[in-house]
mmCIF file of C-alpha atoms in Angstrom:
data_model
loop_
_atom_site.group_PDB
_atom_site.id
_atom_site.type_symbol
_atom_site.label_atom_id
_atom_site.label_comp_id
_atom_site.label_asym_id
_atom_site.label_seq_id
_atom_site.Cartn_x
_atom_site.Cartn_y
_atom_site.Cartn_z
ATOM 1 C CA UNK A 1 18.473 -18.455 -11.645
ATOM 2 C CA UNK A 2 17.115 -16.391 -14.498
ATOM 3 C CA UNK A 3 17.214 -12.825 -15.823
ATOM 4 C CA UNK A 4 14.996 -10.250 -17.511
ATOM 5 C CA UNK A 5 16.250 -11.534 -20.886
ATOM 6 C CA UNK A 6 14.709 -14.944 -20.127
ATOM 7 C CA UNK A 7 11.456 -15.078 -22.122
ATOM 8 C CA UNK A 8 10.876 -18.814 -21.803
ATOM 9 C CA UNK A 9 7.738 -20.496 -20.453
ATOM 10 C CA UNK A 10 7.838 -22.476 -17.204
ATOM 11 C CA UNK A 11 5.160 -24.590 -15.541
ATOM 12 C CA UNK A 12 5.073 -25.898 -11.974
ATOM 13 C CA UNK A 13 3.647 -29.429 -12.045
ATOM 14 C CA UNK A 14 3.435 -30.380 -8.362
ATOM 15 C CA UNK A 15 3.246 -28.919 -4.860
ATOM 16 C CA UNK A 16 6.665 -27.687 -3.678
ATOM 17 C CA UNK A 17 7.759 -28.166 -0.064
ATOM 18 C CA UNK A 18 10.650 -25.740 0.504
ATOM 19 C CA UNK A 19 11.585 -26.980 3.976
ATOM 20 C CA UNK A 20 15.321 -26.533 4.442
ATOM 21 C CA UNK A 21 15.866 -24.651 1.179
ATOM 22 C CA UNK A 22 17.310 -21.137 0.951
ATOM 23 C CA UNK A 23 16.559 -19.086 -2.142
ATOM 24 C CA UNK A 24 18.433 -16.312 -3.940
ATOM 25 C CA UNK A 25 16.318 -13.791 -5.842
ATOM 26 C CA UNK A 26 16.343 -14.141 -9.603
ATOM 27 C CA UNK A 27 17.670 -10.855 -10.970
ATOM 28 C CA UNK A 28 14.718 -10.638 -13.361
ATOM 29 C CA UNK A 29 12.144 -12.491 -15.397
ATOM 30 C CA UNK A 30 10.607 -11.760 -18.799
ATOM 31 C CA UNK A 31 8.823 -14.982 -19.674
ATOM 32 C CA UNK A 32 5.727 -16.812 -18.445
ATOM 33 C CA UNK A 33 5.555 -18.676 -15.145
ATOM 34 C CA UNK A 34 2.456 -20.849 -14.715
ATOM 35 C CA UNK A 35 2.135 -22.107 -11.144
ATOM 36 C CA UNK A 36 -0.546 -24.598 -12.163
ATOM 37 C CA UNK A 37 -2.515 -23.755 -8.973
ATOM 38 C CA UNK A 38 -0.008 -25.864 -7.042
ATOM 39 C CA UNK A 39 1.115 -24.586 -3.644
ATOM 40 C CA UNK A 40 4.588 -23.565 -2.486
ATOM 41 C CA UNK A 41 4.918 -24.270 1.236
ATOM 42 C CA UNK A 42 7.402 -23.835 4.122
ATOM 43 C CA UNK A 43 9.525 -21.221 2.374
ATOM 44 C CA UNK A 44 11.281 -18.992 4.918
ATOM 45 C CA UNK A 45 13.057 -16.087 3.239
ATOM 46 C CA UNK A 46 14.280 -12.515 3.591
ATOM 47 C CA UNK A 47 14.444 -12.003 -0.198
ATOM 48 C CA UNK A 48 11.693 -12.096 -2.850
ATOM 49 C CA UNK A 49 11.533 -14.695 -5.612
ATOM 50 C CA UNK A 50 12.214 -12.076 -8.299
ATOM 51 C CA UNK A 51 14.125 -8.825 -8.032
ATOM 52 C CA UNK A 52 12.386 -7.600 -11.199
ATOM 53 C CA UNK A 53 9.591 -8.860 -13.442
ATOM 54 C CA UNK A 54 8.609 -7.826 -16.967
ATOM 55 C CA UNK A 55 6.809 -11.074 -17.817
ATOM 56 C CA UNK A 56 3.667 -12.965 -16.812
ATOM 57 C CA UNK A 57 3.082 -14.839 -13.556
ATOM 58 C CA UNK A 58 -0.157 -16.781 -13.260
ATOM 59 C CA UNK A 59 -1.900 -19.470 -11.182
ATOM 60 C CA UNK A 60 0.830 -19.040 -8.586
ATOM 61 C CA UNK A 61 0.287 -19.779 -4.866
ATOM 62 C CA UNK A 62 2.356 -19.156 -1.726
ATOM 63 C CA UNK A 63 0.610 -20.839 1.201
ATOM 64 C CA UNK A 64 0.311 -19.704 4.816
ATOM 65 C CA UNK A 65 3.252 -21.825 6.007
ATOM 66 C CA UNK A 66 5.665 -19.508 4.146
ATOM 67 C CA UNK A 67 7.221 -16.659 6.125
ATOM 68 C CA UNK A 68 8.900 -13.556 4.684
ATOM 69 C CA UNK A 69 10.985 -11.184 6.801
ATOM 70 C CA UNK A 70 11.941 -8.123 4.783
ATOM 71 C CA UNK A 71 15.687 -7.983 4.252
ATOM 72 C CA UNK A 72 15.486 -4.573 2.545
ATOM 73 C CA UNK A 73 13.336 -1.468 2.909
ATOM 74 C CA UNK A 74 11.554 -2.206 -0.409
ATOM 75 C CA UNK A 75 10.063 -5.687 -0.191
ATOM 76 C CA UNK A 76 7.371 -8.126 -1.299
ATOM 77 C CA UNK A 77 7.415 -11.945 -1.397
ATOM 78 C CA UNK A 78 7.128 -12.468 -5.158
ATOM 79 C CA UNK A 79 8.461 -9.375 -6.976
ATOM 80 C CA UNK A 80 10.410 -6.386 -5.686
ATOM 81 C CA UNK A 81 10.236 -4.203 -8.817
ATOM 82 C CA UNK A 82 7.602 -4.709 -11.504
ATOM 83 C CA UNK A 83 8.293 -3.195 -14.946
ATOM 84 C CA UNK A 84 5.171 -3.850 -17.000
ATOM 85 C CA UNK A 85 4.401 -7.361 -15.816
ATOM 86 C CA UNK A 86 1.097 -9.236 -15.738
ATOM 87 C CA UNK A 87 -0.288 -11.166 -12.756
ATOM 88 C CA UNK A 88 -3.244 -13.530 -13.178
ATOM 89 C CA UNK A 89 -4.658 -15.479 -10.250
ATOM 90 C CA UNK A 90 -1.565 -14.932 -8.107
ATOM 91 C CA UNK A 91 -2.286 -15.718 -4.462
ATOM 92 C CA UNK A 92 -0.125 -14.988 -1.450
ATOM 93 C CA UNK A 93 -1.110 -16.246 1.993
ATOM 94 C CA UNK A 94 2.298 -15.739 3.645
ATOM 95 C CA UNK A 95 2.997 -13.023 6.217
ATOM 96 C CA UNK A 96 5.391 -10.184 5.351
ATOM 97 C CA UNK A 97 7.120 -8.316 8.195
ATOM 98 C CA UNK A 98 9.635 -5.481 8.467
ATOM 99 C CA UNK A 99 10.856 -5.000 12.051
ATOM 100 C CA UNK A 100 12.826 -1.918 13.085
ATOM 101 C CA UNK A 101 15.394 -1.959 15.887
ATOM 102 C CA UNK A 102 16.182 1.778 15.702
ATOM 103 C CA UNK A 103 14.844 4.919 14.008
ATOM 104 C CA UNK A 104 14.206 4.252 10.304
ATOM 105 C CA UNK A 105 15.829 6.819 7.999
ATOM 106 C CA UNK A 106 14.788 5.325 4.642
ATOM 107 C CA UNK A 107 11.376 4.914 3.034
ATOM 108 C CA UNK A 108 9.580 1.622 3.714
ATOM 109 C CA UNK A 109 7.617 0.082 0.825
ATOM 110 C CA UNK A 110 5.899 -3.260 1.516
ATOM 111 C CA UNK A 111 3.423 -5.282 -0.558
ATOM 112 C CA UNK A 112 1.834 -8.705 -0.273
ATOM 113 C CA UNK A 113 2.677 -9.597 -3.901
ATOM 114 C CA UNK A 114 4.733 -6.751 -5.455
ATOM 115 C CA UNK A 115 6.576 -3.915 -3.716
ATOM 116 C CA UNK A 116 6.694 -1.339 -6.571
ATOM 117 C CA UNK A 117 4.626 -1.748 -9.750
ATOM 118 C CA UNK A 118 4.862 0.165 -13.027
ATOM 119 C CA UNK A 119 2.408 -0.427 -15.921
ATOM 120 C CA UNK A 120 1.265 -3.668 -14.283
ATOM 121 C CA UNK A 121 -1.980 -5.632 -14.569
ATOM 122 C CA UNK A 122 -3.323 -7.626 -11.615
ATOM 123 C CA UNK A 123 -6.298 -9.819 -12.516
ATOM 124 C CA UNK A 124 -8.072 -12.008 -9.918
ATOM 125 C CA UNK A 125 -5.118 -11.793 -7.524
ATOM 126 C CA UNK A 126 -5.370 -12.015 -3.744
ATOM 127 C CA UNK A 127 -3.422 -11.569 -0.543
ATOM 128 C CA UNK A 128 -4.212 -13.372 2.703
ATOM 129 C CA UNK A 129 -0.991 -12.712 4.594
ATOM 130 C CA UNK A 130 -0.402 -9.949 7.129
ATOM 131 C CA UNK A 131 1.726 -7.031 5.908
ATOM 132 C CA UNK A 132 3.378 -5.451 8.941
ATOM 133 C CA UNK A 133 5.814 -2.597 9.627
ATOM 134 C CA UNK A 134 6.746 -2.958 13.297
ATOM 135 C CA UNK A 135 8.700 0.006 14.686
ATOM 136 C CA UNK A 136 7.254 0.329 18.196
ATOM 137 C CA UNK A 137 9.103 3.060 20.091
ATOM 138 C CA UNK A 138 10.932 4.365 17.013
ATOM 139 C CA UNK A 139 10.446 7.145 14.469
ATOM 140 C CA UNK A 140 10.376 6.586 10.734
ATOM 141 C CA UNK A 141 10.254 8.455 7.450
ATOM 142 C CA UNK A 142 7.839 7.775 4.590
ATOM 143 C CA UNK A 143 6.121 4.376 4.615
ATOM 144 C CA UNK A 144 3.569 2.742 2.325
ATOM 145 C CA UNK A 145 1.967 -0.678 2.837
ATOM 146 C CA UNK A 146 -0.496 -2.450 0.551
ATOM 147 C CA UNK A 147 -2.164 -5.836 0.620
ATOM 148 C CA UNK A 148 -1.157 -6.496 -2.993
ATOM 149 C CA UNK A 149 1.232 -3.640 -3.890
ATOM 150 C CA UNK A 150 3.071 -1.123 -1.746
ATOM 151 C CA UNK A 151 3.466 1.603 -4.372
ATOM 152 C CA UNK A 152 2.227 2.018 -7.952
ATOM 153 C CA UNK A 153 4.336 4.301 -10.153
ATOM 154 C CA UNK A 154 2.153 6.104 -12.729
ATOM 155 C CA UNK A 155 4.918 8.089 -14.427
ATOM 156 C CA UNK A 156 5.309 5.827 -17.454
ATOM 157 C CA UNK A 157 1.953 4.127 -17.849
ATOM 158 C CA UNK A 158 -1.218 2.776 -16.316
ATOM 159 C CA UNK A 159 -1.640 -0.033 -13.783
ATOM 160 C CA UNK A 160 -4.870 -1.967 -13.233
ATOM 161 C CA UNK A 161 -6.336 -4.079 -10.424
ATOM 162 C CA UNK A 162 -9.217 -6.204 -11.704
ATOM 163 C CA UNK A 163 -11.301 -8.329 -9.305
ATOM 164 C CA UNK A 164 -8.527 -8.406 -6.702
ATOM 165 C CA UNK A 165 -9.015 -9.207 -3.004
ATOM 166 C CA UNK A 166 -7.173 -8.569 0.234
ATOM 167 C CA UNK A 167 -7.805 -10.671 3.350
ATOM 168 C CA UNK A 168 -4.559 -9.901 5.207
ATOM 169 C CA UNK A 169 -4.107 -7.456 8.083
ATOM 170 C CA UNK A 170 -2.212 -4.273 7.160
ATOM 171 C CA UNK A 171 -0.454 -2.832 10.215
ATOM 172 C CA UNK A 172 1.948 -0.001 11.029
ATOM 173 C CA UNK A 173 3.086 0.502 14.634
ATOM 174 C CA UNK A 174 5.610 3.223 15.494
ATOM 175 C CA UNK A 175 6.297 6.171 17.761
ATOM 176 C CA UNK A 176 5.976 8.607 14.882
ATOM 177 C CA UNK A 177 6.318 8.870 11.120
ATOM 178 C CA UNK A 178 7.110 12.092 9.292
ATOM 179 C CA UNK A 179 4.667 12.377 6.358
ATOM 180 C CA UNK A 180 6.543 15.247 4.695
ATOM 181 C CA UNK A 181 9.101 12.775 3.357
ATOM 182 C CA UNK A 182 8.855 11.634 -0.273
ATOM 183 C CA UNK A 183 9.381 8.209 -1.785
ATOM 184 C CA UNK A 184 12.591 8.893 -3.690
ATOM 185 C CA UNK A 185 13.541 5.556 -5.239
ATOM 186 C CA UNK A 186 15.287 6.102 -8.536
ATOM 187 C CA UNK A 187 16.268 9.636 -7.574
ATOM 188 C CA UNK A 188 12.902 11.370 -8.081
ATOM 189 C CA UNK A 189 9.868 11.999 -5.924
ATOM 190 C CA UNK A 190 7.096 9.469 -6.547
ATOM 191 C CA UNK A 191 4.618 10.134 -3.792
ATOM 192 C CA UNK A 192 4.592 11.266 -0.208
ATOM 193 C CA UNK A 193 3.369 10.334 3.228
ATOM 194 C CA UNK A 194 2.552 7.373 5.419
ATOM 195 C CA UNK A 195 -0.096 5.398 3.567
ATOM 196 C CA UNK A 196 -1.900 2.081 4.076
ATOM 197 C CA UNK A 197 -4.366 0.427 1.711
ATOM 198 C CA UNK A 198 -6.009 -2.969 1.463
ATOM 199 C CA UNK A 199 -5.127 -3.288 -2.222
ATOM 200 C CA UNK A 200 -2.448 -0.590 -2.677
ATOM 201 C CA UNK A 201 -0.716 1.798 -0.274
ATOM 202 C CA UNK A 202 0.252 4.634 -2.650
ATOM 203 C CA UNK A 203 -0.570 5.396 -6.286
ATOM 204 C CA UNK A 204 1.994 8.006 -7.247
ATOM 205 C CA UNK A 205 1.728 11.117 -9.399
ATOM 206 C CA UNK A 206 1.953 10.696 -13.152
ATOM 207 C CA UNK A 207 0.164 11.064 -16.458
ATOM 208 C CA UNK A 208 -1.933 7.940 -15.884
ATOM 209 C CA UNK A 209 -4.452 6.920 -13.240
ATOM 210 C CA UNK A 210 -4.569 3.544 -11.501
ATOM 211 C CA UNK A 211 -7.766 1.561 -12.107
ATOM 212 C CA UNK A 212 -9.428 -0.497 -9.347
ATOM 213 C CA UNK A 213 -12.328 -2.484 -10.775
ATOM 214 C CA UNK A 214 -14.467 -4.721 -8.504
ATOM 215 C CA UNK A 215 -11.757 -5.008 -5.861
ATOM 216 C CA UNK A 216 -12.593 -6.022 -2.269
ATOM 217 C CA UNK A 217 -10.964 -5.638 1.119
ATOM 218 C CA UNK A 218 -12.568 -8.450 3.097
ATOM 219 C CA UNK A 219 -13.486 -8.468 6.799
ATOM 220 C CA UNK A 220 -10.196 -10.137 7.801
ATOM 221 C CA UNK A 221 -8.213 -7.335 6.126
ATOM 222 C CA UNK A 222 -8.164 -5.026 9.149
ATOM 223 C CA UNK A 223 -6.101 -1.896 8.503
ATOM 224 C CA UNK A 224 -4.373 -0.357 11.538
ATOM 225 C CA UNK A 225 -2.025 2.592 11.941
ATOM 226 C CA UNK A 226 -0.724 3.508 15.398
ATOM 227 C CA UNK A 227 1.573 6.480 16.017
ATOM 228 C CA UNK A 228 1.991 6.697 19.779
ATOM 229 C CA UNK A 229 3.556 10.182 19.895
ATOM 230 C CA UNK A 230 3.499 12.786 17.120
ATOM 231 C CA UNK A 231 4.475 15.572 19.552
ATOM 232 C CA UNK A 232 7.890 16.056 17.948
ATOM 233 C CA UNK A 233 6.603 16.857 14.463
ATOM 234 C CA UNK A 234 7.345 20.389 13.324
ATOM 235 C CA UNK A 235 4.504 22.793 12.666
ATOM 236 C CA UNK A 236 4.018 23.793 9.062
ATOM 237 C CA UNK A 237 2.880 26.979 7.351
ATOM 238 C CA UNK A 238 3.505 26.269 3.674
ATOM 239 C CA UNK A 239 3.089 22.538 3.036
ATOM 240 C CA UNK A 240 1.727 19.547 4.858
ATOM 241 C CA UNK A 241 2.423 15.843 4.889
ATOM 242 C CA UNK A 242 -0.307 13.316 4.183
ATOM 243 C CA UNK A 243 -1.298 10.169 6.032
ATOM 244 C CA UNK A 244 -3.730 8.175 3.893
ATOM 245 C CA UNK A 245 -5.455 5.057 5.256
ATOM 246 C CA UNK A 246 -8.275 3.258 3.422
ATOM 247 C CA UNK A 247 -9.736 -0.092 2.469
ATOM 248 C CA UNK A 248 -8.621 0.008 -1.172
ATOM 249 C CA UNK A 249 -6.067 2.841 -1.723
ATOM 250 C CA UNK A 250 -4.327 4.877 0.954
ATOM 251 C CA UNK A 251 -3.088 7.834 -1.106
ATOM 252 C CA UNK A 252 -2.816 8.865 -4.747
ATOM 253 C CA UNK A 253 -4.525 8.895 -8.111
ATOM 254 C CA UNK A 254 -7.244 6.319 -8.574
ATOM 255 C CA UNK A 255 -10.408 5.377 -10.434
ATOM 256 C CA UNK A 256 -12.683 2.958 -8.574
ATOM 257 C CA UNK A 257 -15.602 0.922 -9.885
ATOM 258 C CA UNK A 258 -17.747 -1.365 -7.703
ATOM 259 C CA UNK A 259 -15.072 -1.660 -5.006
ATOM 260 C CA UNK A 260 -15.980 -2.836 -1.489
ATOM 261 C CA UNK A 261 -14.478 -2.558 1.973
ATOM 262 C CA UNK A 262 -15.772 -4.812 4.755
ATOM 263 C CA UNK A 263 -12.915 -4.456 7.267
ATOM 264 C CA UNK A 264 -12.340 -2.314 10.331
ATOM 265 C CA UNK A 265 -10.067 0.669 9.706
ATOM 266 C CA UNK A 266 -8.418 1.849 12.928
ATOM 267 C CA UNK A 267 -6.077 4.828 13.315
ATOM 268 C CA UNK A 268 -4.491 6.369 16.414
ATOM 269 C CA UNK A 269 -2.080 9.289 16.163
ATOM 270 C CA UNK A 270 -1.486 10.734 19.606
ATOM 271 C CA UNK A 271 0.532 13.306 21.497
ATOM 272 C CA UNK A 272 1.985 12.714 24.958
ATOM 273 C CA UNK A 273 0.823 14.835 27.864
ATOM 274 C CA UNK A 274 -1.278 17.960 27.553
ATOM 275 C CA UNK A 275 -1.086 19.758 24.184
ATOM 276 C CA UNK A 276 1.200 22.784 24.425
ATOM 277 C CA UNK A 277 0.542 26.171 22.880
ATOM 278 C CA UNK A 278 2.955 25.294 20.077
ATOM 279 C CA UNK A 279 1.070 22.101 19.335
ATOM 280 C CA UNK A 280 -2.099 24.084 18.664
ATOM 281 C CA UNK A 281 -0.508 25.209 15.421
ATOM 282 C CA UNK A 282 -0.913 23.039 12.377
ATOM 283 C CA UNK A 283 1.464 20.088 12.242
ATOM 284 C CA UNK A 284 2.765 18.633 8.999
ATOM 285 C CA UNK A 285 0.433 15.700 9.612
ATOM 286 C CA UNK A 286 -2.856 15.707 7.713
ATOM 287 C CA UNK A 287 -4.754 12.503 8.380
ATOM 288 C CA UNK A 288 -7.171 11.180 5.734
ATOM 289 C CA UNK A 289 -9.076 7.987 6.567
ATOM 290 C CA UNK A 290 -11.863 6.382 4.520
ATOM 291 C CA UNK A 291 -13.512 3.132 3.544
ATOM 292 C CA UNK A 292 -12.394 3.141 -0.093
ATOM 293 C CA UNK A 293 -9.871 5.933 -0.828
ATOM 294 C CA UNK A 294 -7.962 8.037 1.684
ATOM 295 C CA UNK A 295 -6.193 11.027 0.128
ATOM 296 C CA UNK A 296 -6.437 11.821 -3.574
ATOM 297 C CA UNK A 297 -4.163 14.190 -5.442
ATOM 298 C CA UNK A 298 -5.306 15.278 -8.930
ATOM 299 C CA UNK A 299 -7.610 12.318 -9.590
ATOM 300 C CA UNK A 300 -10.164 10.526 -7.431
ATOM 301 C CA UNK A 301 -13.113 9.003 -9.291
ATOM 302 C CA UNK A 302 -15.447 6.611 -7.483
ATOM 303 C CA UNK A 303 -18.476 4.837 -8.932
ATOM 304 C CA UNK A 304 -20.813 2.297 -7.267
ATOM 305 C CA UNK A 305 -18.450 1.694 -4.325
ATOM 306 C CA UNK A 306 -19.540 0.511 -0.875
ATOM 307 C CA UNK A 307 -18.029 0.683 2.595
ATOM 308 C CA UNK A 308 -19.361 -1.745 5.214
ATOM 309 C CA UNK A 309 -16.473 -1.513 7.670
ATOM 310 C CA UNK A 310 -16.309 0.571 10.836
ATOM 311 C CA UNK A 311 -13.855 3.478 10.873
ATOM 312 C CA UNK A 312 -12.336 4.343 14.256
ATOM 313 C CA UNK A 313 -9.971 7.299 14.628
ATOM 314 C CA UNK A 314 -8.323 8.889 17.659
ATOM 315 C CA UNK A 315 -6.248 11.857 16.522
ATOM 316 C CA UNK A 316 -5.072 15.208 17.805
ATOM 317 C CA UNK A 317 -6.346 17.062 14.737
ATOM 318 C CA UNK A 318 -4.789 20.364 15.684
ATOM 319 C CA UNK A 319 -4.559 23.191 13.176
ATOM 320 C CA UNK A 320 -3.911 26.913 12.920
ATOM 321 C CA UNK A 321 -6.241 29.561 11.557
ATOM 322 C CA UNK A 322 -5.654 28.521 7.938
ATOM 323 C CA UNK A 323 -8.849 26.597 7.256
ATOM 324 C CA UNK A 324 -7.641 25.259 3.902
ATOM 325 C CA UNK A 325 -5.738 22.533 5.741
ATOM 326 C CA UNK A 326 -7.756 20.016 7.715
ATOM 327 C CA UNK A 327 -7.663 16.314 8.340
ATOM 328 C CA UNK A 328 -10.669 14.351 7.105
ATOM 329 C CA UNK A 329 -12.607 11.130 7.583
ATOM 330 C CA UNK A 330 -15.145 9.740 5.127
ATOM 331 C CA UNK A 331 -17.118 6.582 4.525
ATOM 332 C CA UNK A 332 -16.051 6.486 0.869
ATOM 333 C CA UNK A 333 -13.323 9.121 0.336
ATOM 334 C CA UNK A 334 -11.630 11.428 2.831
ATOM 335 C CA UNK A 335 -10.096 13.982 0.458
ATOM 336 C CA UNK A 336 -10.053 14.516 -3.298
ATOM 337 C CA UNK A 337 -8.753 17.430 -5.328
ATOM 338 C CA UNK A 338 -11.183 18.800 -7.927
ATOM 339 C CA UNK A 339 -9.279 20.017 -10.957
ATOM 340 C CA UNK A 340 -9.789 19.926 -14.735
ATOM 341 C CA UNK A 341 -10.285 16.165 -14.741
ATOM 342 C CA UNK A 342 -12.650 16.253 -11.765
ATOM 343 C CA UNK A 343 -13.072 14.280 -8.584
ATOM 344 C CA UNK A 344 -16.421 12.609 -7.934
ATOM 345 C CA UNK A 345 -18.297 9.849 -6.108
ATOM 346 C CA UNK A 346 -21.350 8.508 -7.959
ATOM 347 C CA UNK A 347 -23.844 5.885 -6.678
ATOM 348 C CA UNK A 348 -21.684 5.075 -3.641
ATOM 349 C CA UNK A 349 -22.920 3.782 -0.301
ATOM 350 C CA UNK A 350 -21.537 3.840 3.249
#
């Protein structure tokens, strides 16, 4: 056990076989944990190692024999809440799964390393485990899944992903998800929608912009969203919910330099039966799918990025006469707002 007041240095000096051991999350950590490149194996857990981290974790490895089943709606194997921590050469190869047995009435935030990050730095980190939200036959509210981080909070500072890689499948299966719902942890809105990204699911609104520098989503990092029936979603005339799916960032504010996606991105959002007259009106379901960045609010800056992965979408993209609101698909970016700070894509290739 430890706490956020613990600023000591710890070093792992051998491989750790966790067969038969049950862990309790440390309430926090503020020191330095050096994993020494040794591997932790056979850990089966429904809680993360740390509830909160403000310190440094480096050279830390969870191997593919570890299995994490999310015991809460906000979950990642290593850290649940990051508060300004640093992560250097942290590697997760364990699968992370949240399985629903009824309609889900809370937001789901899942990451391969950290669930929610604030003012964090990720340098040379990677995820090789599948991140899965399985709710087949059920409805859900807001959900965000990321290979490394589920949601980045930009309200109090900047987060960076430097030379990070995802090789794990990112998957959401459900009957329907309402994208008008916000992520409301901490009592305030910090993003909206149903978003999947190879590196990060959602980068929330704030004064700062998340940096992705030379990050890759490799071929094995297939990203799949399947909503089998969106027929029940209400039509909207004033605001619309977003569904952002992309190889690097699903939805939010981001700056991207030399990022690459090699994986298949597959989305199906269907209605049952023949579309009715009512369904021809615009639903609160705007789908944005792209190789690098899905939906950008306020900031979306892309330079020297490449998409090499196929993008396959089957969607009832129904809308009313208001042509300001349309779903979009793009090789690099699906949607970016152009405001005072600008949205651009320079020297990019699909």
